[in-house]
Coordinates of C-alpha atoms and ligand atoms in Angstrom, one line a residue:
X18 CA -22.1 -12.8 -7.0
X19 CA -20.8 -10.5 -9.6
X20 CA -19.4 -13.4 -11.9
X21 CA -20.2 -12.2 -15.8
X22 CA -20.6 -8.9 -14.7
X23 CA -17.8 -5.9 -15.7
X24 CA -16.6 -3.1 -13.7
X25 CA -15.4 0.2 -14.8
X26 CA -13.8 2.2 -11.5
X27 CA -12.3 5.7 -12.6
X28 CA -9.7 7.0 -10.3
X29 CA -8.8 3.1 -9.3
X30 CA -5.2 2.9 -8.8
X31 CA -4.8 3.8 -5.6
X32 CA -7.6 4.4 -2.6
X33 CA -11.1 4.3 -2.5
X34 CA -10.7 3.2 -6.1
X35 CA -8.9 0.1 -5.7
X36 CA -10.6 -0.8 -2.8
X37 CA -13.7 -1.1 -4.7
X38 CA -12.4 -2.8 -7.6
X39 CA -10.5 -5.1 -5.2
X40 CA -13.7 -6.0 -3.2
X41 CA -15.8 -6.4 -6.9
X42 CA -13.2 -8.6 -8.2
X43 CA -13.4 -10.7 -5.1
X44 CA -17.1 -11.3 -5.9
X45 CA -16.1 -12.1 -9.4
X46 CA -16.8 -9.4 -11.5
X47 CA -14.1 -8.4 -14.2
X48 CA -12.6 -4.8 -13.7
X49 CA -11.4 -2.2 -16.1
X50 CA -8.8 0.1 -13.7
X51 CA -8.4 3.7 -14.6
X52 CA -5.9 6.4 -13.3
X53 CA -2.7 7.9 -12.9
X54 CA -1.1 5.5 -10.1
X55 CA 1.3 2.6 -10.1
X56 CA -0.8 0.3 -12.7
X57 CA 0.9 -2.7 -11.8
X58 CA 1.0 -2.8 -8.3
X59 CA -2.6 -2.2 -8.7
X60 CA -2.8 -5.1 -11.0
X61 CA -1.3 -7.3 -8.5
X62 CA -3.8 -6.2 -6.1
X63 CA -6.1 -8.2 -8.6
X64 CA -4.0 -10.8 -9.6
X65 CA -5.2 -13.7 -6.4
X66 CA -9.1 -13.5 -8.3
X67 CA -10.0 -15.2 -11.1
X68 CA -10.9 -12.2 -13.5
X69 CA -9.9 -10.4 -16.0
X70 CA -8.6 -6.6 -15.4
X71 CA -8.1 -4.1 -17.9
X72 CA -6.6 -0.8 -17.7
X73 CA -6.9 2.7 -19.7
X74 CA -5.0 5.8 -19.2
X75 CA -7.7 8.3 -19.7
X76 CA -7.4 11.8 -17.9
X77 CA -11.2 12.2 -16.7
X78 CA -10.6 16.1 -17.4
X79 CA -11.0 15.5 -20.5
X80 CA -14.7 14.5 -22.5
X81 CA -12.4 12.9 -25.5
X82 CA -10.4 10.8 -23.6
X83 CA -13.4 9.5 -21.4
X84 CA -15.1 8.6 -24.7
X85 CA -11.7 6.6 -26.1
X86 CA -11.8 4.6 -22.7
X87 CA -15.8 3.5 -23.2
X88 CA -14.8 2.3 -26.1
X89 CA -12.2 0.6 -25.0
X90 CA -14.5 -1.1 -23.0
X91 CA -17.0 -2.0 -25.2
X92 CA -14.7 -3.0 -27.7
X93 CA -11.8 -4.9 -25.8
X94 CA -13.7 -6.2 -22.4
X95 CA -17.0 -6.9 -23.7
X96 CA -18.8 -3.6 -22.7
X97 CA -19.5 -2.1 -18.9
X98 CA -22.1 -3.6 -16.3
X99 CA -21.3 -1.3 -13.4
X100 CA -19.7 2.4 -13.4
X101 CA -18.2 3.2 -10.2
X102 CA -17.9 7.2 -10.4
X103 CA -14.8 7.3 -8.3
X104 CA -11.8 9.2 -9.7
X105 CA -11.1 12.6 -7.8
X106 CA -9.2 15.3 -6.8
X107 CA -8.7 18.1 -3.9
X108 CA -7.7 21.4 -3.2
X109 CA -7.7 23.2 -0.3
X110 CA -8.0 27.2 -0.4
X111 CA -10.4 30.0 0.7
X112 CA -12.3 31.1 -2.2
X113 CA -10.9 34.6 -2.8
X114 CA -7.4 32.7 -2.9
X115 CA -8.5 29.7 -5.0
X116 CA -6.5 29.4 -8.2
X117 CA -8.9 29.6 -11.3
X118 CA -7.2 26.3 -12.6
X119 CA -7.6 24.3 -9.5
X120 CA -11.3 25.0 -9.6
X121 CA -12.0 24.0 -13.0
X122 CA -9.6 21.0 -13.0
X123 CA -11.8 19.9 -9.3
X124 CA -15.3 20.2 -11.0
X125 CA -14.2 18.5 -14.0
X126 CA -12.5 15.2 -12.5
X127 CA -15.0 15.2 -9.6
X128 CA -18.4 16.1 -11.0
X129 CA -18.1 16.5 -15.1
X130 CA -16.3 13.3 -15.9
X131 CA -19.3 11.5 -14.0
X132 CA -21.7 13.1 -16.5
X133 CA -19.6 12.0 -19.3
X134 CA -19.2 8.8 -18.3
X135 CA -22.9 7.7 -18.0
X136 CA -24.2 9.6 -21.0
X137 CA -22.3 7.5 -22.6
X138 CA -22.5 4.1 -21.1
X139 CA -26.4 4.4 -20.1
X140 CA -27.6 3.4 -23.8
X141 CA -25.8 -0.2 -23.7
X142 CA -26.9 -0.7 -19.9
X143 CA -30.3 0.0 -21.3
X144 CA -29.6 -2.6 -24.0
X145 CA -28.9 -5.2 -21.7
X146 CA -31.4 -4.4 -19.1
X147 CA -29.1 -4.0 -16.5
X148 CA -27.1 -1.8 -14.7
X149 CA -25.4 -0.2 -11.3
X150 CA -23.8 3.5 -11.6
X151 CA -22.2 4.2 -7.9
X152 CA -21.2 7.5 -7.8
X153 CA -18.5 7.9 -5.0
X154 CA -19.6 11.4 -3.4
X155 CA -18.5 12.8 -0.4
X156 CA -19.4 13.8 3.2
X157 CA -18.8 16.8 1.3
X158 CA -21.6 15.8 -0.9
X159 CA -24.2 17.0 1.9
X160 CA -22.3 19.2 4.3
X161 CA -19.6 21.9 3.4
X162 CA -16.1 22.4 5.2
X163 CA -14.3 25.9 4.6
X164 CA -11.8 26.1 2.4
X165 CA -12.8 23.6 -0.1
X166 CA -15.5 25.5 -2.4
X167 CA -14.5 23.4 -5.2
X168 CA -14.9 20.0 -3.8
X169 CA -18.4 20.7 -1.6
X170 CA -19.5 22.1 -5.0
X171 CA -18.8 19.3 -7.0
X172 CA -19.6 16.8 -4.6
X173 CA -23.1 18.2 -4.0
X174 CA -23.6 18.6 -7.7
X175 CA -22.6 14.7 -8.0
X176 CA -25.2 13.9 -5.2
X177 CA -28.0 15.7 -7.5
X178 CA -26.6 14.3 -10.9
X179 CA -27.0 11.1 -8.2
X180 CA -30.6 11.8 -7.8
X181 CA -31.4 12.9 -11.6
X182 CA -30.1 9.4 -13.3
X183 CA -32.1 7.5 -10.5
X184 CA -35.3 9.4 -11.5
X185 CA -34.7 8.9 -15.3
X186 CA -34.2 5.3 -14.8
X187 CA -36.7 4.4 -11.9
X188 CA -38.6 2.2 -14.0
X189 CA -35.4 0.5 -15.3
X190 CA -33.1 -2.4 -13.9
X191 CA -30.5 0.2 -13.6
X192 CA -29.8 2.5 -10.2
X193 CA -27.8 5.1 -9.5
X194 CA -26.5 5.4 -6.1
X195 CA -24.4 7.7 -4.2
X196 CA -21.8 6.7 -1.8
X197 CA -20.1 9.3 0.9
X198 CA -17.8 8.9 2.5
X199 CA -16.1 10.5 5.9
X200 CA -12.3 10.4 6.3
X201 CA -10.9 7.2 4.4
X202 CA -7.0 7.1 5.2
X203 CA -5.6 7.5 1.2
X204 CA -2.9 9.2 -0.6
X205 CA -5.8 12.8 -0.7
X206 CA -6.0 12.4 2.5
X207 CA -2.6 11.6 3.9
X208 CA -1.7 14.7 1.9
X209 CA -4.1 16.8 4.3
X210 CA -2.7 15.1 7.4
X211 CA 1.0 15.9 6.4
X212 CA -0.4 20.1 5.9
X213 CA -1.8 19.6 9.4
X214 CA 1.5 18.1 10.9
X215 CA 3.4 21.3 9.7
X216 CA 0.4 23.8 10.5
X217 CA 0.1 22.3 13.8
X218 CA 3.9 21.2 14.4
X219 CA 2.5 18.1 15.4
X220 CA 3.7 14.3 14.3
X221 CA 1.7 11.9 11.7
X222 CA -0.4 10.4 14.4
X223 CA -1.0 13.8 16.2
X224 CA -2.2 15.2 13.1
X225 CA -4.7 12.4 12.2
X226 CA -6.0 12.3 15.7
X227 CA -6.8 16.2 14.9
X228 CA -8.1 15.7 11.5
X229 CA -10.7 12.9 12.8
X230 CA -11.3 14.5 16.0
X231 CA -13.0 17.7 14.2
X232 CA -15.7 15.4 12.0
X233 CA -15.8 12.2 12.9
X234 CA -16.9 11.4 15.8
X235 CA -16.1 7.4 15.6
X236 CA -11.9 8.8 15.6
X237 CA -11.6 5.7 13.2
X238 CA -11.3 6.2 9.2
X239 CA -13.5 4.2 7.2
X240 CA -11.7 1.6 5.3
X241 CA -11.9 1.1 1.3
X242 CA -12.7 -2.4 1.7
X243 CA -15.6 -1.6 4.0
X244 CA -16.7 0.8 0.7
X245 CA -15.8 -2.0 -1.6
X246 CA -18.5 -4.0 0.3
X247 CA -21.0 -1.3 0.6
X248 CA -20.5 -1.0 -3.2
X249 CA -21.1 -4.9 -3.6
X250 CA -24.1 -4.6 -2.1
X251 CA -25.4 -1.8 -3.8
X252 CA -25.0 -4.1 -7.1
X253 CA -26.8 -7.2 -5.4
X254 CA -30.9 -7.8 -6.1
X255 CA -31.3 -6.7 -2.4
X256 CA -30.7 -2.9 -3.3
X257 CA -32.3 -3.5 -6.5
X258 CA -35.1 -0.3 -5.1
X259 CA -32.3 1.6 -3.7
X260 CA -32.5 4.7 -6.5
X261 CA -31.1 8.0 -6.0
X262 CA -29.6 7.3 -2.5
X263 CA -26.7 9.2 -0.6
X264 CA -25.4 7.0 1.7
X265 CA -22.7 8.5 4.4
X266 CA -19.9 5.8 5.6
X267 CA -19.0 8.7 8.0
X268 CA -18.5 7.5 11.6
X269 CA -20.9 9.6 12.4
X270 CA -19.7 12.6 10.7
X271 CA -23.5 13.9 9.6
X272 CA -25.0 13.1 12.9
X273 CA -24.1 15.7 14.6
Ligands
NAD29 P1 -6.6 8.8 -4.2 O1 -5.8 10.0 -4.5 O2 -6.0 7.7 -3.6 O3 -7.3 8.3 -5.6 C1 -7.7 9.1 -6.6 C2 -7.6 8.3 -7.9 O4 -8.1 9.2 -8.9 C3 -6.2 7.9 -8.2 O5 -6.3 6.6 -8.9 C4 -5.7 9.0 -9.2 O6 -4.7 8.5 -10.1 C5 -7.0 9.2 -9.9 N1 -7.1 10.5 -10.6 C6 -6.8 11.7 -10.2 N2 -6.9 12.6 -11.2 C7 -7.3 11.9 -12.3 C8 -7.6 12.2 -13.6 N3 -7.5 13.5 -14.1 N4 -7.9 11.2 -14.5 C9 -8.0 9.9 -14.1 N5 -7.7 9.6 -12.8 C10 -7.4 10.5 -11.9 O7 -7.9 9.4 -3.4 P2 -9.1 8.7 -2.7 O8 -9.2 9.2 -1.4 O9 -9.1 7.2 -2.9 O10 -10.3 9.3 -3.5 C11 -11.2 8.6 -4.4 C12 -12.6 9.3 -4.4 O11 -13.1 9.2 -3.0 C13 -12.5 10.8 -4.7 O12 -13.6 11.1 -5.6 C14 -12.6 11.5 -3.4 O13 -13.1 12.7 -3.5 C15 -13.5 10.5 -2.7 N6 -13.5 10.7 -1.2 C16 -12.4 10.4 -0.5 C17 -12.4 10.5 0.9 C18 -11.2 10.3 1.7 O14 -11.3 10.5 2.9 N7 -10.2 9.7 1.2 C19 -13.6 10.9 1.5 C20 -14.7 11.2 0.7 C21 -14.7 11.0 -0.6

């Protein structure tokens, strides 16, 4: 379904990320990976499907780099079809304890490089007619959880940047859809179990079975392949009047 088409997933060598460009490259579309994990293993994640998958190093703190890796891009994979928004970080303090540099460094990979990276690729999707930013946004993108000021804020400015582009290209064959998901079992979150097994004194299992039981109400994580799939669809002609959408993967997180 996505054969011709090309990917560009920040934040995709490891989690969420690779899931999504693991489930696009399954429907055929060419990727471009991004981040700071084990390239090659994430490569040969890729390597069963017949595409081509690039890579670039950029940091998404910072505007220059994000520039050099559009180009890259446009100049070495034949220019970008769909942006997944995806790369991101955490940090978990109250907000009179939250270091300066955490916060800046949280709103600029979660929220600002998402700005920078559609600015910049929205003129050539408007060349070509044609396009699919998925922003991947958070529970946290419409609810708050103490102790992460940084990440609720840039989440819920990512679901209103979400809302913006959908409005400023409603007449277009380009959407802009949010994704948010609950607890997905990756290296962020296995960090945040592991503090919860010391704070609790509890074992790996123990500590999950906390972390789920106080959100999600399904006890079961989402999966990145079941984002992957959601993210497929969002770029099929059945969600081509989905525009400015938040849609929770939550197990019931937001219900309640
Ligand atoms: P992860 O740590 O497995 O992946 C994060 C990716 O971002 C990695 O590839 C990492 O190398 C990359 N990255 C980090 N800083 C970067 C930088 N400065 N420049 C470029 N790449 C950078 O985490 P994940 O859980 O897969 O998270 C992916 C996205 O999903 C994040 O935006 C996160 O906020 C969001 N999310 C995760 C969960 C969850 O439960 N895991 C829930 C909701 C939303």
């Amino acid at each position: 379904m996505l054969t011709g088409k090309t990917a560009l997933i920040t934040g995709s060598t490891s989690g969420i990320g690779l899931g999504i460009a693991r489930v696009m490259a399954m429907h055929g579309a060419n990727i471009v990976l991004n981040g700071f994990g084990d390239v090659n293993a994430a490569k040969r994640t890729l390597a069963e499907f017949d595409c081509t998958v690039g890579y670039h190093d950029a940091d998404m703190s910072k505007p220059e780099e994000i520039a050099a890796m559009i180009k890259y891009a446009e100049m070495e994979m034949g220019g970008i079809d769909i942006l997944v928004n995806n790369a991101g970080i955490q940090h978990v303090a109250p907000i009179d304890e939250f270091p300066v540099e955490r916060w800046d460094a949280v709103i600029a990979i979660n929220l600002s490089s998402a700005f920078h990276t559609t600015r910049l690729l929205l003129p050539a999707m408007k060349a070509r007619r044609w396009g699919r930013i998925i922003n991947v946004a958070s529970a946290h993108g419409l609810v708050a959880s103490a102790n992460k000021s940084a990440y609720v804020a840039a989440k819920h400015g990512l679901v209103g940047m979400t809302k913006a582009v959908a409005l400023e290209t409603a007449t277009t064959a380009i959407t802009c859809n949010a994704i948010c998901p609950g607890w997905v079992l990756t290296p962020l979150v296995q960090k945040q179990v592991d503090a919860r097994a010391v704070l609790d004194g509890v074992d790996n299992e123990e500590a999950k079975r906390r972390l789920l039981g106080e959100k999600q109400p399904s006890l079961q994580f989402t999966t990145p392949a079941q984002l992957g799939e959601l993210a497929v669809f969002l770029c099929s002609p059945a969600a081509d009047n989905i525009r400015g959408a938040a849609i929770n993967v939550d197990g019931g997180w937001l219900a309640q």
